[in-house]
Short mmCIF file of C-alpha atoms in Angstrom, two decimals:
data_model
loop_
_atom_site.label_atom_id
_atom_site.label_comp_id
_atom_site.label_asym_id
_atom_site.label_seq_id
_atom_site.Cartn_x
_atom_site.Cartn_y
_atom_site.Cartn_z
CA MET A 233 -35.97 -4.09 6.12
CA ALA A 234 -35.11 -6.34 9.01
CA GLY A 235 -35.85 -10.02 8.57
CA THR A 236 -36.33 -9.85 4.80
CA PRO A 237 -34.01 -12.12 2.82
CA LEU A 238 -31.92 -10.17 0.34
CA ALA A 239 -31.82 -12.85 -2.36
CA ASP A 240 -32.29 -16.54 -2.90
CA SER A 241 -28.69 -17.67 -3.31
CA SER A 242 -29.65 -20.97 -4.91
CA SER A 243 -31.41 -19.23 -7.80
CA ASP A 244 -28.58 -16.74 -8.41
CA PHE A 245 -25.59 -19.05 -8.03
CA GLY A 246 -26.88 -22.56 -8.61
CA SER A 247 -27.51 -25.30 -6.10
CA LYS A 248 -25.54 -25.73 -2.89
CA GLY A 249 -23.96 -28.81 -4.44
CA GLU A 250 -22.68 -26.71 -7.34
CA LEU A 251 -21.27 -24.14 -4.91
CA ASN A 252 -19.47 -26.85 -2.94
CA GLU A 253 -18.16 -28.32 -6.17
CA MET A 254 -16.85 -24.91 -7.20
CA THR A 255 -15.03 -24.43 -3.90
CA ASN A 256 -13.37 -27.82 -4.25
CA VAL A 257 -12.04 -27.12 -7.74
CA GLN A 258 -8.38 -26.10 -7.83
CA LEU A 259 -8.16 -22.82 -9.67
CA GLN A 260 -5.14 -22.21 -11.84
CA THR A 261 -3.95 -18.66 -11.34
CA ARG A 262 -2.96 -16.88 -14.51
CA SER A 263 -1.25 -13.58 -15.09
CA GLY A 264 -2.53 -11.03 -17.57
CA ASP A 265 -2.36 -11.90 -21.23
CA ASN A 266 0.67 -14.17 -21.14
CA GLY A 267 -1.31 -17.08 -19.68
CA LYS A 268 1.61 -18.45 -17.64
CA PRO A 269 0.67 -20.47 -14.57
CA PHE A 270 1.52 -18.64 -11.35
CA GLU A 271 4.30 -21.06 -10.43
CA ARG A 272 6.16 -20.31 -13.67
CA LEU A 273 6.09 -16.51 -13.35
CA VAL A 274 9.39 -14.79 -12.65
CA LYS A 275 9.73 -13.63 -9.04
CA PHE A 276 11.81 -10.47 -8.63
CA ILE A 277 13.54 -9.00 -5.59
CA ARG A 278 15.25 -5.70 -4.93
CA VAL A 279 17.23 -5.46 -1.70
CA ARG A 280 16.96 -2.02 -0.10
CA SER A 281 18.78 -2.55 3.21
CA PRO A 282 22.56 -2.15 3.55
CA GLU A 283 24.67 -5.29 3.25
CA GLY A 284 25.19 -7.01 6.60
CA ALA A 285 22.08 -5.49 8.21
CA ARG A 286 20.33 -7.60 10.86
CA PHE A 287 17.10 -7.51 8.87
CA VAL A 288 16.85 -7.55 5.08
CA GLU A 289 14.43 -4.99 3.67
CA PHE A 290 13.43 -5.82 0.11
CA ASP A 291 10.81 -5.48 -2.60
CA PHE A 292 9.21 -8.68 -3.90
CA ALA A 293 7.32 -8.82 -7.21
CA ILE A 294 5.73 -11.64 -9.16
CA GLY A 295 5.63 -11.38 -12.93
CA ASP A 296 5.94 -7.57 -13.09
CA PRO A 297 8.72 -5.74 -11.21
CA SER A 298 6.60 -2.59 -10.94
CA LEU A 299 3.95 -4.34 -8.80
CA PHE A 300 5.72 -5.24 -5.59
CA VAL A 301 5.32 -5.54 -1.86
CA GLU A 302 7.88 -4.37 0.67
CA LEU A 303 9.05 -7.10 3.03
CA VAL A 304 11.44 -7.36 5.98
CA MET A 305 13.01 -10.64 7.15
CA PRO A 306 15.96 -11.83 9.19
CA GLN A 307 18.94 -12.77 6.98
CA GLY A 308 18.40 -16.54 7.28
CA ALA A 309 14.71 -16.33 6.48
CA PHE A 310 15.47 -14.08 3.51
CA GLU A 311 17.97 -16.56 2.09
CA HIS A 312 15.46 -19.40 2.51
CA PHE A 313 12.73 -17.27 0.91
CA CYS A 314 14.96 -16.55 -2.10
CA ARG A 315 15.85 -20.22 -2.60
CA LYS A 316 12.25 -21.38 -2.18
CA ASN A 317 10.92 -18.82 -4.68
CA ASP A 318 13.82 -19.05 -7.16
CA VAL A 319 14.03 -15.25 -7.26
CA VAL A 320 15.77 -13.01 -9.78
CA HIS A 321 17.33 -9.68 -8.83
CA MET A 322 15.81 -6.71 -10.66
CA THR A 323 18.02 -5.26 -13.35
CA ASP A 324 19.26 -1.67 -13.14
CA GLU A 325 16.78 -0.74 -15.87
CA GLN A 326 13.88 -2.29 -13.94
CA MET A 327 14.90 -0.50 -10.74
CA GLN A 328 15.14 2.84 -12.59
CA ALA A 329 11.68 2.32 -14.11
CA VAL A 330 10.21 1.50 -10.68
CA ASP A 331 11.88 4.57 -9.14
CA ALA A 332 10.62 6.84 -11.95
CA GLU A 333 7.07 5.54 -11.52
CA MET A 334 7.25 6.05 -7.74
CA GLU A 335 8.42 9.64 -8.21
CA LYS A 336 5.63 10.30 -10.70
CA TRP A 337 3.07 9.11 -8.14
CA ARG A 338 4.72 11.03 -5.32
CA TYR A 339 5.32 14.36 -7.08
CA GLY A 340 3.19 14.28 -10.24
CA GLU A 341 4.39 15.05 -13.73
CA GLU A 342 3.42 18.62 -14.57
CA THR A 343 3.19 20.11 -11.08
CA LEU A 344 5.19 22.71 -9.20
CA MET A 345 6.36 20.01 -6.79
CA ALA A 346 7.61 17.84 -9.66
CA HIS A 347 9.65 20.73 -11.03
CA ASN A 348 11.03 21.69 -7.61
CA HIS A 349 11.92 18.06 -6.86
CA ASP A 350 13.78 17.75 -10.16
CA ARG A 351 15.78 20.87 -9.38
CA ALA A 352 16.75 19.60 -5.91
CA THR A 353 18.18 16.34 -7.29
CA GLN A 354 20.42 17.99 -9.87
#
């Protein structure tokens, strides 16, 4: 219905003063069950571009190597990014686990495509 207020925000969420107070509070970001502040979480990278490439293509993860974003930066910016974030390179085991999970999402586990894909890589 046009012109009808949906809800009285002050009754649902407190007074406007309380809302402003909430927005001014610095929230401490936490990760999962470990309770570490965001700044203390390990930041992982995995470089995917060839060495010496003009742009560095890499995966960046915070706290969990399997949850990453793909980024691209010029070499200088990448080096600065790594220093600023105090990054750690993913281990071989972490990279294998990420790759296995990606294949599972791409091809499935008990599907014809999964079986055909396995055969093609052997």
